[in-house]
Coordinates of C-alpha atoms in Angstrom, one line a residue:
M13 CA -15.5 13.7 -18.6
K14 CA -13.6 10.9 -16.8
Q15 CA -13.4 13.0 -13.6
V16 CA -17.1 13.7 -13.8
R17 CA -17.9 10.0 -14.0
L18 CA -15.7 9.4 -11.0
L19 CA -17.4 12.1 -9.0
L20 CA -20.8 10.7 -9.9
L21 CA -19.6 7.2 -8.9
F22 CA -18.5 8.4 -5.4
G23 CA -21.6 10.6 -5.0
I24 CA -24.0 7.7 -5.4
L25 CA -22.1 4.9 -3.7
S26 CA -24.2 5.1 -0.6
S27 CA -27.3 4.5 -2.6
F28 CA -26.2 1.1 -4.1
P29 CA -28.3 -1.8 -2.8
A30 CA -26.5 -4.6 -1.1
L31 CA -26.1 -7.8 -2.9
A32 CA -27.6 -10.8 -1.2
Q33 CA -24.7 -12.5 0.5
P34 CA -24.4 -14.4 3.7
V35 CA -22.7 -12.3 6.3
G36 CA -19.2 -13.4 7.0
L37 CA -18.4 -15.2 3.7
S38 CA -17.1 -12.0 2.1
R39 CA -15.4 -9.5 4.3
I40 CA -12.7 -7.0 4.7
E41 CA -10.3 -6.5 7.7
L42 CA -7.8 -3.8 8.6
V43 CA -4.4 -5.2 9.6
E44 CA -1.6 -3.3 11.3
S45 CA 2.0 -3.6 12.3
I46 CA 3.3 -1.5 15.2
P47 CA 6.9 -0.4 16.1
I48 CA 7.6 -2.0 19.5
E49 CA 8.0 0.4 22.4
T50 CA 5.4 2.8 20.9
V51 CA 1.8 3.7 21.9
L52 CA 0.5 3.3 18.3
D53 CA -1.0 -0.2 18.9
N54 CA -4.8 -0.6 18.4
P55 CA -5.9 -3.7 20.4
D56 CA -9.0 -4.2 18.3
I57 CA -6.9 -4.6 15.1
R58 CA -5.1 -7.8 14.5
N59 CA -1.4 -7.7 13.8
T60 CA 0.2 -8.6 10.5
Q61 CA 2.1 -11.7 11.4
E62 CA -1.1 -13.3 12.9
V63 CA -3.1 -12.6 9.8
W64 CA -0.4 -13.7 7.3
L65 CA 0.1 -17.0 9.2
E66 CA -3.6 -17.6 9.2
M67 CA -3.9 -16.9 5.5
I68 CA -0.9 -19.0 4.4
D69 CA -1.7 -21.9 6.7
A70 CA -5.2 -22.0 5.2
A71 CA -4.0 -22.2 1.6
R72 CA -5.1 -25.4 -0.1
G73 CA -4.6 -24.9 -3.8
S74 CA -2.6 -21.9 -4.7
L75 CA -0.5 -19.0 -3.2
D76 CA 0.6 -16.2 -5.4
I77 CA 3.0 -13.7 -3.8
E78 CA 4.2 -10.4 -5.3
Q79 CA 6.6 -8.4 -3.2
F80 CA 9.1 -5.5 -3.5
Y81 CA 11.7 -7.7 -1.7
I82 CA 12.1 -10.2 1.1
S83 CA 14.4 -9.3 4.1
N84 CA 14.4 -12.0 6.8
K85 CA 16.4 -12.8 9.9
V86 CA 16.3 -16.0 12.0
H87 CA 14.5 -15.5 15.3
E88 CA 12.7 -12.4 13.9
P89 CA 9.0 -12.3 13.1
L90 CA 9.2 -12.9 9.3
E91 CA 10.9 -16.3 9.8
P92 CA 7.6 -18.0 10.8
I93 CA 6.0 -16.6 7.7
I94 CA 8.7 -18.1 5.5
Q95 CA 8.3 -21.4 7.3
A96 CA 4.6 -21.3 6.7
I97 CA 5.2 -20.8 3.0
E98 CA 7.5 -23.8 3.0
R99 CA 4.9 -25.9 4.8
A100 CA 2.3 -24.9 2.3
A101 CA 4.6 -26.1 -0.5
Q102 CA 5.2 -29.4 1.3
R103 CA 1.4 -30.1 1.5
G104 CA 1.0 -29.5 -2.2
V105 CA 0.0 -25.9 -2.6
R106 CA 1.1 -24.4 -5.9
I107 CA 3.3 -21.4 -4.9
R108 CA 4.6 -18.6 -7.2
L109 CA 6.7 -15.7 -6.0
I110 CA 7.6 -12.5 -7.9
A111 CA 10.2 -10.1 -6.5
D112 CA 11.7 -6.9 -7.9
A113 CA 14.9 -7.2 -9.8
R114 CA 16.7 -4.1 -8.3
F115 CA 16.0 -5.1 -4.7
Y116 CA 16.7 -8.8 -5.3
K117 CA 20.3 -7.8 -5.7
T118 CA 20.2 -6.3 -2.2
Y119 CA 18.2 -9.1 -0.5
P120 CA 18.7 -12.3 -2.5
E121 CA 19.0 -14.8 0.4
T122 CA 15.4 -15.6 1.3
V123 CA 14.2 -15.5 -2.3
D124 CA 16.9 -18.0 -3.2
R125 CA 16.0 -20.1 -0.2
L126 CA 12.4 -20.4 -1.4
S127 CA 13.4 -20.9 -5.1
K128 CA 15.5 -24.0 -4.1
Q129 CA 12.4 -25.8 -3.1
G130 CA 11.0 -27.6 -6.1
A131 CA 7.4 -26.8 -5.3
I132 CA 8.0 -23.0 -5.2
A133 CA 8.4 -21.2 -8.5
V134 CA 10.2 -17.8 -8.4
R135 CA 10.6 -15.1 -11.0
I136 CA 12.4 -11.8 -10.8
I137 CA 10.6 -8.9 -12.6
D138 CA 12.5 -5.9 -13.9
F139 CA 10.1 -2.9 -14.0
G140 CA 13.1 -0.7 -14.8
K141 CA 13.2 -2.4 -18.2
L142 CA 9.5 -2.6 -18.5
A143 CA 8.4 0.8 -17.4
G144 CA 11.3 2.7 -15.9
G145 CA 10.5 2.0 -12.2
V146 CA 10.3 -0.9 -9.8
Q147 CA 7.9 -3.6 -8.7
H148 CA 6.8 -1.8 -5.5
A149 CA 3.5 -3.7 -4.9
K150 CA 3.0 -5.8 -1.8
F151 CA 0.2 -8.3 -2.0
F152 CA -0.6 -12.0 -2.2
V153 CA -3.6 -14.1 -3.2
V154 CA -4.6 -17.3 -1.5
D155 CA -6.8 -19.9 -3.4
G156 CA -8.1 -17.2 -5.7
E157 CA -10.3 -15.7 -3.0
D158 CA -8.4 -14.3 -0.1
V159 CA -6.2 -11.2 -0.7
F160 CA -3.8 -9.2 1.4
L161 CA -2.5 -5.8 0.2
G162 CA -1.0 -2.9 2.0
S163 CA 2.2 -1.0 3.0
Q164 CA 3.8 -4.1 4.6
N165 CA 6.8 -5.4 2.8
F166 CA 8.0 -9.0 3.4
D167 CA 10.5 -7.5 5.8
W168 CA 11.1 -8.6 9.4
R169 CA 11.3 -4.9 10.3
A170 CA 7.8 -4.3 8.9
L171 CA 6.5 -6.7 11.5
K172 CA 8.4 -5.3 14.5
H173 CA 9.8 -1.8 13.9
I174 CA 7.5 0.0 11.4
H175 CA 4.0 1.3 11.5
E176 CA 2.1 -0.4 8.6
L177 CA -1.5 -0.7 7.6
G178 CA -3.0 -3.2 5.2
L179 CA -6.3 -4.9 4.3
R180 CA -7.3 -8.5 4.1
I181 CA -10.2 -9.0 1.6
R182 CA -12.1 -12.2 1.3
D183 CA -14.1 -12.1 -2.0
R184 CA -13.5 -13.9 -5.3
R185 CA -14.6 -10.9 -7.4
V186 CA -12.1 -8.6 -5.7
A187 CA -9.4 -11.3 -5.7
A188 CA -9.8 -11.8 -9.4
F189 CA -8.4 -8.4 -10.2
Y190 CA -5.2 -8.9 -8.1
A191 CA -4.8 -12.4 -9.4
D192 CA -4.9 -11.0 -13.0
I193 CA -2.3 -8.4 -12.0
F194 CA -0.1 -11.2 -10.7
A195 CA -0.7 -13.3 -13.8
L196 CA 0.4 -10.5 -16.1
D197 CA 3.5 -9.8 -14.1
W198 CA 4.3 -13.5 -13.9
R199 CA 4.3 -13.6 -17.7
L200 CA 6.2 -10.4 -18.1
A201 CA 8.9 -11.6 -15.6
E202 CA 9.7 -14.5 -17.8
K203 CA 11.6 -12.3 -20.3
N204 CA 11.2 -8.8 -19.0
D205 CA 10.6 -7.5 -22.5
R206 CA 8.2 -4.6 -22.8
S207 CA 7.6 -5.3 -26.5
L208 CA 5.7 -8.4 -25.4
L209 CA 3.2 -6.4 -23.4
P210 CA 0.5 -6.2 -26.2
Q211 CA 0.4 -10.0 -26.6
L212 CA 0.5 -10.7 -22.8
L213 CA -2.1 -8.1 -21.7
T214 CA -5.7 -9.1 -22.2
P215 CA -8.1 -6.2 -21.8
K216 CA -10.9 -6.9 -19.3
R217 CA -13.6 -5.1 -17.5
Y218 CA -14.2 -5.9 -13.8
E219 CA -17.3 -5.6 -11.7
R220 CA -17.1 -2.3 -9.8
P221 CA -17.8 -1.5 -7.2
V222 CA -18.0 -4.9 -5.5
V223 CA -20.6 -4.8 -2.8
L224 CA -20.1 -6.7 0.4
V225 CA -22.1 -7.0 3.6
Q226 CA -20.4 -7.2 6.9
E227 CA -21.8 -6.8 10.4
R228 CA -24.8 -4.8 9.1
D229 CA -22.6 -2.5 7.1
T230 CA -22.6 -2.3 3.3
L231 CA -19.2 -1.9 1.8
H232 CA -18.3 -0.9 -1.8
L233 CA -14.9 -1.9 -3.0
T234 CA -13.0 -0.9 -6.2
P235 CA -9.6 -2.4 -6.7
T236 CA -6.9 -0.2 -8.3
A237 CA -3.4 -0.5 -9.7
S238 CA -0.5 1.3 -11.4
P239 CA 0.9 2.1 -14.0
I240 CA -2.0 2.5 -16.4
M241 CA -0.4 0.6 -19.3
F242 CA 0.1 -2.5 -17.1
I243 CA -3.6 -2.9 -16.0
P244 CA -6.1 -5.2 -17.7
D245 CA -8.8 -2.6 -17.0
S246 CA -7.2 0.8 -17.5
A247 CA -10.2 2.4 -15.9
L248 CA -8.9 1.1 -12.5
W249 CA -5.7 3.2 -12.5
D250 CA -4.9 4.5 -9.0
E251 CA -4.2 8.1 -9.9
P252 CA -7.6 9.3 -11.3
F253 CA -9.4 7.4 -8.5
I254 CA -7.4 9.2 -5.9
V255 CA -8.0 12.6 -7.6
G256 CA -11.7 11.7 -7.8
L257 CA -11.7 11.0 -4.1
L258 CA -10.0 14.3 -3.3
D259 CA -12.3 16.3 -5.6
S260 CA -15.4 14.7 -3.9
A261 CA -14.3 15.9 -0.4
R262 CA -16.8 18.2 1.3
T263 CA -15.4 18.5 4.9
S264 CA -12.1 16.6 5.5
V265 CA -9.2 14.9 3.9
S266 CA -6.6 12.9 6.0
L267 CA -3.6 11.5 4.2
Q268 CA -0.6 9.4 5.5
F269 CA 2.4 8.5 3.4
L270 CA 6.0 7.6 3.8
G271 CA 6.9 10.3 1.2
Y272 CA 5.3 13.2 -0.6
D273 CA 6.9 15.1 -3.5
T274 CA 5.9 17.4 -6.3
R275 CA 9.2 16.8 -8.0
K276 CA 9.8 14.1 -10.6
R277 CA 13.1 12.2 -10.2
S278 CA 13.7 12.6 -13.9
G279 CA 13.2 16.4 -13.6
G280 CA 10.1 18.6 -13.8
E281 CA 7.1 18.9 -11.6
Y282 CA 4.3 16.5 -10.6
R283 CA 1.4 18.5 -9.3
V284 CA -1.6 16.2 -9.9
L285 CA -2.1 15.3 -6.2
D286 CA -0.8 18.6 -4.9
D287 CA -3.3 20.6 -7.0
A288 CA -6.2 18.4 -5.9
L289 CA -5.3 19.0 -2.3
R290 CA -5.1 22.8 -2.9
R291 CA -8.5 22.7 -4.7
A292 CA -10.0 20.9 -1.7
A293 CA -8.6 23.4 0.7
A294 CA -9.9 26.3 -1.4
R295 CA -13.4 24.8 -1.0
G296 CA -13.0 24.9 2.7
V297 CA -12.1 21.3 3.2
K298 CA -9.8 20.6 6.2
V299 CA -6.7 18.8 4.9
R300 CA -4.2 17.0 7.2
L301 CA -1.1 15.4 5.7
L302 CA 1.2 13.2 7.8
V303 CA 4.6 12.1 6.3
S304 CA 7.7 10.4 7.7
D305 CA 10.6 12.4 9.0
W306 CA 12.7 10.7 6.3
E307 CA 11.7 13.6 4.1
K308 CA 13.6 16.1 6.3
D309 CA 16.5 17.8 4.4
T310 CA 15.5 16.2 1.1
P311 CA 14.2 17.9 -2.1
A312 CA 10.7 16.7 -1.0
E313 CA 10.9 19.1 2.0
R314 CA 10.3 22.0 -0.3
S315 CA 7.0 20.5 -1.4
L316 CA 5.8 19.9 2.2
K317 CA 6.8 23.4 3.3
A318 CA 4.9 25.0 0.3
L319 CA 1.8 23.0 1.1
S320 CA 1.9 23.8 4.8
I321 CA 1.3 27.5 4.3
V322 CA -1.9 27.0 2.3
P323 CA -5.0 27.9 4.3
N324 CA -7.0 24.9 5.6
I325 CA -3.9 22.6 5.1
E326 CA -1.8 21.2 8.0
V327 CA 1.3 19.1 7.4
K328 CA 3.2 17.1 10.1
F329 CA 6.3 15.0 10.3
S330 CA 6.0 11.6 12.0
V331 CA 9.1 11.0 14.2
V332 CA 9.1 7.5 15.6
P333 CA 11.8 7.1 18.4
E334 CA 14.6 4.7 18.0
W335 CA 14.5 1.3 19.7
S336 CA 16.1 0.9 23.1
G337 CA 18.0 -2.1 21.7
G338 CA 19.9 0.0 19.3
Y339 CA 19.7 1.5 15.8
V340 CA 17.7 -0.5 13.2
S341 CA 18.2 0.6 9.6
F342 CA 15.2 1.4 7.3
A343 CA 12.9 1.2 10.3
R344 CA 11.4 3.1 13.2
V345 CA 9.1 4.9 10.8
E346 CA 5.4 5.2 9.9
H347 CA 5.1 3.6 6.4
C348 CA 1.3 3.6 6.0
K349 CA -0.2 4.8 2.7
F350 CA -3.9 5.9 2.7
I351 CA -6.2 8.7 2.0
L352 CA -9.5 9.2 4.0
V353 CA -12.2 11.5 2.7
D354 CA -15.1 12.9 4.8
G355 CA -14.9 9.9 7.2
R356 CA -16.7 7.7 4.7
L357 CA -14.4 6.9 1.7
F358 CA -10.8 5.9 1.6
W359 CA -8.0 4.6 -0.7
L360 CA -5.4 2.4 0.8
G361 CA -2.5 1.0 -1.2
T362 CA 1.2 0.5 -1.8
S363 CA 2.1 3.8 -3.4
N364 CA 3.7 6.9 -1.9
A365 CA 2.5 10.3 -3.1
E366 CA 5.0 10.8 -5.9
Y367 CA 5.0 10.6 -9.7
S368 CA 7.0 7.3 -10.1
Y369 CA 4.6 5.2 -8.0
F370 CA 1.7 5.9 -10.3
H371 CA 3.4 6.2 -13.7
T372 CA 6.5 3.9 -13.8
S373 CA 6.2 1.4 -11.0
R374 CA 3.9 -1.5 -10.2
N375 CA 1.6 -0.7 -7.3
V376 CA -1.9 -1.8 -6.1
G377 CA -4.6 -0.3 -4.0
V378 CA -8.3 -0.3 -3.2
V379 CA -11.0 2.3 -2.9
V380 CA -13.5 1.6 -0.1
A381 CA -16.8 3.2 0.8
A382 CA -17.7 1.8 4.2
T383 CA -18.8 4.0 7.2
T384 CA -17.7 1.7 10.0
L385 CA -14.4 0.8 8.4
A386 CA -13.7 4.4 7.5
K387 CA -14.4 5.7 11.0
R388 CA -12.0 3.0 12.3
L389 CA -9.3 4.3 9.9
E390 CA -10.0 7.8 11.1
K391 CA -9.2 6.8 14.6
I392 CA -6.0 5.2 13.5
F393 CA -5.0 8.3 11.7
S394 CA -5.9 10.6 14.7
K395 CA -3.9 8.4 17.1
S396 CA -0.8 9.2 15.1
W397 CA -1.8 12.8 14.2
D398 CA -2.5 13.7 17.9
G399 CA 0.1 11.5 19.4
P400 CA 3.6 12.0 20.8
Y401 CA 5.6 11.2 17.7
V402 CA 4.7 14.2 15.5
E403 CA 5.8 17.7 14.8
P404 CA 4.4 20.4 12.5
V405 CA 6.2 21.2 9.3
R406 CA 7.3 24.8 9.6
P407 CA 8.5 26.7 6.5
T408 CA 11.2 28.7 8.3
V409 CA 12.9 25.7 10.1
K410 CA 16.1 24.2 8.7
Y411 CA 15.7 20.5 9.2
E412 CA 18.5 18.0 9.7
R413 CA 18.3 14.7 7.8
R414 CA 17.5 11.7 10.0
K415 CA 19.7 8.7 9.4
H416 CA 17.7 5.7 8.4
D417 CA 20.0 3.7 6.1
G418 CA 23.1 1.6 6.7
E419 CA 23.9 -0.1 10.0

């Protein structure tokens, strides 16, 4: 019954009347990061550093940041972002930062640098203790009305050596959802005790979809998050919304992720997304899946090869060339995470296509129905899919693992 309701929702989105709002006050913007020395840049889409600086420098009352980790280097493009946060604190903005416990051990320096400033409050959240995973979300909320979410970590490499895609959304109704996610995690991070969840989580129902008007286009936005037990409105769990999108597809599905796997890390199979793609293909829907070459010679490779032989499904590896200046660890990769359906609906978020991202780890996303924006996303996908940095996944090929860790 839940799936039926989802399908009905997506089927009638285009018939929703637009709410009376002045054009420009509430809007949504695609934001990208491009690996230098590649042809992936889209000149009509602003780059992440520019947008982040604009948002942070505009903060007047509050800035809430929830990140997987912070990895910074002096003279690299994240340093101006960190300085902008420090300037915001100096002018009286209330700043709170949440970082993941596991990765804080790897990258403590910049988190500690910010925490030493009296006006910046920092908490470390342990989603391992809370749910068995990690705090993998990447988002921040400015003044309760301006939100950024997407694949971009607070990592200097994410601004210079990785293909990333995010969304800036300016609307208080949408921001309220992510602000409440942050508020819950902030309270949880104080003691990292799951037994406190019932008293910290206040059930709430959010307006959905939120209707925005932008440049003569009507947009319908529904914020989502994971895992289900850690969402004030459990109806906004990522996984069923994604399955609903896939089950609504009539002509095409285009997906891009860092990783895709039908295997649970704890053992067993996770076939929810895989089965939905196979159902779509069986209906005659053209499915295209693009994943990073970090999946070569890993257990996930089996899932990709099995999917690649299904009629109406194509799977490709993205292989971004190394930088001329030398090897950069955990970089030179396409890290985008989105699903586009029929050139009219899409989900964009912080999860990869694997069990843990939806069931044990904190992630956020958003479902958008917007013809103009969806068509722009389709062009971004096609630029990678048809570009020089891809190769088809072939079931008979023995792939060699590409080094991406260490120095």
